[in-house]
Tab-separated table of C-alpha atoms and ligand atoms in Angstrom:
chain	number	residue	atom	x	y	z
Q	14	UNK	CA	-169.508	215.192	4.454
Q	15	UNK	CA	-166.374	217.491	3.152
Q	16	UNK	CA	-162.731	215.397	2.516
Q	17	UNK	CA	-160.236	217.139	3.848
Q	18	UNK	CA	-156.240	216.867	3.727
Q	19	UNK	CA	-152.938	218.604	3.142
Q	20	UNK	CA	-148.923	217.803	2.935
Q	21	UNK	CA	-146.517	219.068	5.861
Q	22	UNK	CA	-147.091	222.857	4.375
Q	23	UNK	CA	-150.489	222.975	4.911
Q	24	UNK	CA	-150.984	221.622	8.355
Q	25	UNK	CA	-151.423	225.101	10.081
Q	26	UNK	CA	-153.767	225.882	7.442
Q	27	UNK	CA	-156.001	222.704	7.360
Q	28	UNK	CA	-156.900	222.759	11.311
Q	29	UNK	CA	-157.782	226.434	10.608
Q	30	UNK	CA	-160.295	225.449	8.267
Q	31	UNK	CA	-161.874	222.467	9.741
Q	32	UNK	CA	-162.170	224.491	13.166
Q	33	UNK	CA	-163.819	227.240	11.245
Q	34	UNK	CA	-166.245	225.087	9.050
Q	35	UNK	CA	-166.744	222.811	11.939
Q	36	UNK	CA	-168.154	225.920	13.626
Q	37	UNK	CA	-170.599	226.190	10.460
Q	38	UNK	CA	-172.088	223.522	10.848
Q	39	UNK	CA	-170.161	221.761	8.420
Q	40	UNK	CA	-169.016	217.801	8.965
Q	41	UNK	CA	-165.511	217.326	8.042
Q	42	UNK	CA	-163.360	213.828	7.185
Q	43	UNK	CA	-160.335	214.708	7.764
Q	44	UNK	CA	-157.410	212.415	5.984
Q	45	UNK	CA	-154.399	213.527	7.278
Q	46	UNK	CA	-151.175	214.727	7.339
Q	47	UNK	CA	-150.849	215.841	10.858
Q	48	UNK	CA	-148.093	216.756	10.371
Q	49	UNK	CA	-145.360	214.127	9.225
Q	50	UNK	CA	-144.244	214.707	5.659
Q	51	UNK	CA	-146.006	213.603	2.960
Q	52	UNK	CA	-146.436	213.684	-0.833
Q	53	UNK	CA	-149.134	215.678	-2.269
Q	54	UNK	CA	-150.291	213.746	-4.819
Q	55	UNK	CA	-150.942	210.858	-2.724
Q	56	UNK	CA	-152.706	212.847	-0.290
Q	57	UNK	CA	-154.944	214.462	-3.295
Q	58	UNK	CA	-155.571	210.409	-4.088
Q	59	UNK	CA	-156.776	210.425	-0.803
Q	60	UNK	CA	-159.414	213.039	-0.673
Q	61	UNK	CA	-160.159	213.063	-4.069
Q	62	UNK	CA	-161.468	209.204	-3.947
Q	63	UNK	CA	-164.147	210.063	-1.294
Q	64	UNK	CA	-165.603	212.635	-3.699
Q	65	UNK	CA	-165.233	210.338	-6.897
Q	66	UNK	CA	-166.945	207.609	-5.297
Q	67	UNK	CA	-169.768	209.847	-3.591
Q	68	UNK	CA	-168.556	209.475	0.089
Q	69	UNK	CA	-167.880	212.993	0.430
Q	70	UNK	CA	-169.412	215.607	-1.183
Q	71	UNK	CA	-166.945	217.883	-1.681
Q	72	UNK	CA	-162.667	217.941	-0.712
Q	73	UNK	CA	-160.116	220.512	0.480
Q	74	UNK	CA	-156.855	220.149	-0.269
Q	75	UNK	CA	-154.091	222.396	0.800
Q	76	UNK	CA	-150.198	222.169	-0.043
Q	77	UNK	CA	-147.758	224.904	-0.169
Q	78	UNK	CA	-149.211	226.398	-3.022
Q	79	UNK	CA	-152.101	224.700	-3.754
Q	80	UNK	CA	-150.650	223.616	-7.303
Q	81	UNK	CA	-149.043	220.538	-6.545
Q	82	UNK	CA	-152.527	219.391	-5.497
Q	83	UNK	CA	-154.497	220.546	-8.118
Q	84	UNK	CA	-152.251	219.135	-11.084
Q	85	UNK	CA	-152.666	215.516	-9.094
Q	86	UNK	CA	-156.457	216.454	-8.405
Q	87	UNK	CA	-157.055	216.703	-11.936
Q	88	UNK	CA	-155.739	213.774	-13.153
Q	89	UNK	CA	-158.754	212.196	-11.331
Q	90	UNK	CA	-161.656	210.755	-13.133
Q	91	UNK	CA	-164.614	212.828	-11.740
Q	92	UNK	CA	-163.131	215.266	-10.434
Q	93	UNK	CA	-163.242	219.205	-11.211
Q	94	UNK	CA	-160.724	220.988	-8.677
Q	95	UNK	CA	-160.171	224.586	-8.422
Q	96	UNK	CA	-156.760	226.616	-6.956
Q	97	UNK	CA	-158.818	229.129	-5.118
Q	98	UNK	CA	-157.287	232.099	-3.831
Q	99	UNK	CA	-159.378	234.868	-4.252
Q	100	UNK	CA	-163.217	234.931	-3.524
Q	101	UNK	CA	-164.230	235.930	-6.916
Q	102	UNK	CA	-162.726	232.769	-8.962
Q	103	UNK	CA	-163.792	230.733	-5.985
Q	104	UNK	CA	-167.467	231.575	-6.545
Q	105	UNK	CA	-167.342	231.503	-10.299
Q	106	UNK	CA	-165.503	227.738	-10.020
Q	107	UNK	CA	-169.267	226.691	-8.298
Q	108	UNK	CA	-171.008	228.289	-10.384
Q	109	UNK	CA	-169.681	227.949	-13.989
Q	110	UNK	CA	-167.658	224.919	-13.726
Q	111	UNK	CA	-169.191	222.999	-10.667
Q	112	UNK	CA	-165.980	221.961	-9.483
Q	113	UNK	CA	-165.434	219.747	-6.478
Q	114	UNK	CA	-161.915	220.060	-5.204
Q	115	UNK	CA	-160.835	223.490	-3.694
Q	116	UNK	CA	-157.401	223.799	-3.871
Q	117	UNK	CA	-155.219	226.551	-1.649
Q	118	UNK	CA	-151.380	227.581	-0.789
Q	119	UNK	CA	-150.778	227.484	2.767
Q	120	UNK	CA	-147.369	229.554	1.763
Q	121	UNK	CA	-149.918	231.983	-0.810
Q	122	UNK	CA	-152.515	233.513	1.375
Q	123	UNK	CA	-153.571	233.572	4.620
Q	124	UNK	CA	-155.777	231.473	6.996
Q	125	UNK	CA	-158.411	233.661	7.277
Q	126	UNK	CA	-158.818	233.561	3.849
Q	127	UNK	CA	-158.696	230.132	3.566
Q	128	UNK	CA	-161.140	229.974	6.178
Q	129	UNK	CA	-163.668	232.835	4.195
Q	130	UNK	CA	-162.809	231.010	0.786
Q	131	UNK	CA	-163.682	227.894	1.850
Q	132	UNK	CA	-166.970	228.620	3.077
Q	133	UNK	CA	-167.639	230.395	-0.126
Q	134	UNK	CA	-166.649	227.151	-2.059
Q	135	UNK	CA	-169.124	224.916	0.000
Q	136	UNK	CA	-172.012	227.192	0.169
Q	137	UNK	CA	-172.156	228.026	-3.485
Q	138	UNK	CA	-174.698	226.216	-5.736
Q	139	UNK	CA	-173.895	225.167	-9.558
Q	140	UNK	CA	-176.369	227.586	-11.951
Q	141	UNK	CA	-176.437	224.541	-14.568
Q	142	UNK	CA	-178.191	225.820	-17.865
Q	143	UNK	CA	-175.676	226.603	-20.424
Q	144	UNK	CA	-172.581	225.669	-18.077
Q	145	UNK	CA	-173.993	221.982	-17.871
Q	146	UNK	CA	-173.292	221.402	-21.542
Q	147	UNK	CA	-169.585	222.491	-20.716
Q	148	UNK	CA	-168.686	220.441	-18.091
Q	149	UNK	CA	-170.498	217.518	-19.810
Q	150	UNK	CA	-167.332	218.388	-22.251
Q	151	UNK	CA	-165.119	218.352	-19.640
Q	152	UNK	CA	-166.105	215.065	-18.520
Q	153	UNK	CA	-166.081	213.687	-22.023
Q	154	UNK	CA	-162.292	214.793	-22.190
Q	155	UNK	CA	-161.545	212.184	-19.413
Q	156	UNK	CA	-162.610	209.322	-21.728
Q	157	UNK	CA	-160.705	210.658	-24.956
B	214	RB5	C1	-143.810	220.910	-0.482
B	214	RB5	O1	-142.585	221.444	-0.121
B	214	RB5	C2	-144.379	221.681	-1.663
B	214	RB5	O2	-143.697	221.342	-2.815
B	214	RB5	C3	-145.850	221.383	-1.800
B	214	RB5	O3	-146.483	221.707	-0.625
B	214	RB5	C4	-146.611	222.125	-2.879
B	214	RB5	O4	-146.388	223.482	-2.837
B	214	RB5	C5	-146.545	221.583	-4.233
B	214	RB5	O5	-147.177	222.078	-5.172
């Protein structure tokens, strides 16, 4: 199960992704906005919980530029999100860092990117072996 969400710039965006990755295959939880304004970093709460806790596997998050919602993602304990906006970085993110969250700018790039991006993100394994030791760091910055 992915977590999905986005603020009133993303909206567009988000029900371009879940229709694409709901044509995958994939199963989607979708938290909202449809559309009524919202603040990102409560919406980044939102998602971001499911994946802490294990609920969902993974979360999308998509605000105007995708920053907003990865500075809140961060602050997270658990959670590893990415602004993705290119498909390079977006494969490295699963594959070096094993990061959780995909963040993207509805008002950066374009839905079919999103879409393409997004897929990327979720069908990407983590390679472990050296790049286990530095996200164990990463993790053991969250309880400095
Ligand atoms: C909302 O206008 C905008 O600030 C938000 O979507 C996002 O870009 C924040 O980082």
């Amino acid at each position: 199960m992915i977590a999905i969400g986005c603020d009133h710039a993303g909206v567009e965006m988000k029900k371009a992704v879940i229709a694409a990755l709901t044509e995958k295959g994939f199963q989607l939880r979708d938290m909202g906005t449809d559309g009524e304004p919202c603040d990102y970093p409560n919406m980044a709460e939102s998602v971001c919980g499911l994946v802490a806790s294990g609920e969902c596997e993974k979360g999308i998050l998509i605000c105007g530029t995708g920053i907003g919602m990865s500075i809140a993602a961060n602050k997270i304990k658990g959670i590893r999100a990415a602004l993705c906006s290119d498909s390079f970085s977006t494969k490295f993110t699963r594959l070096h860092n094993d990061a959780n969250v995909m963040c993207m700018g509805a008002r950066t790039i374009g839905c079919g990117l999103a879409c393409e991006l997004a897929e990327i993100f979720l069908t990407t394994g983590f390679e472990g072996g050296r790049h286990q030791r530095r996200v164990d760091l990463i993790t053991a910055l969250e309880n400095k």
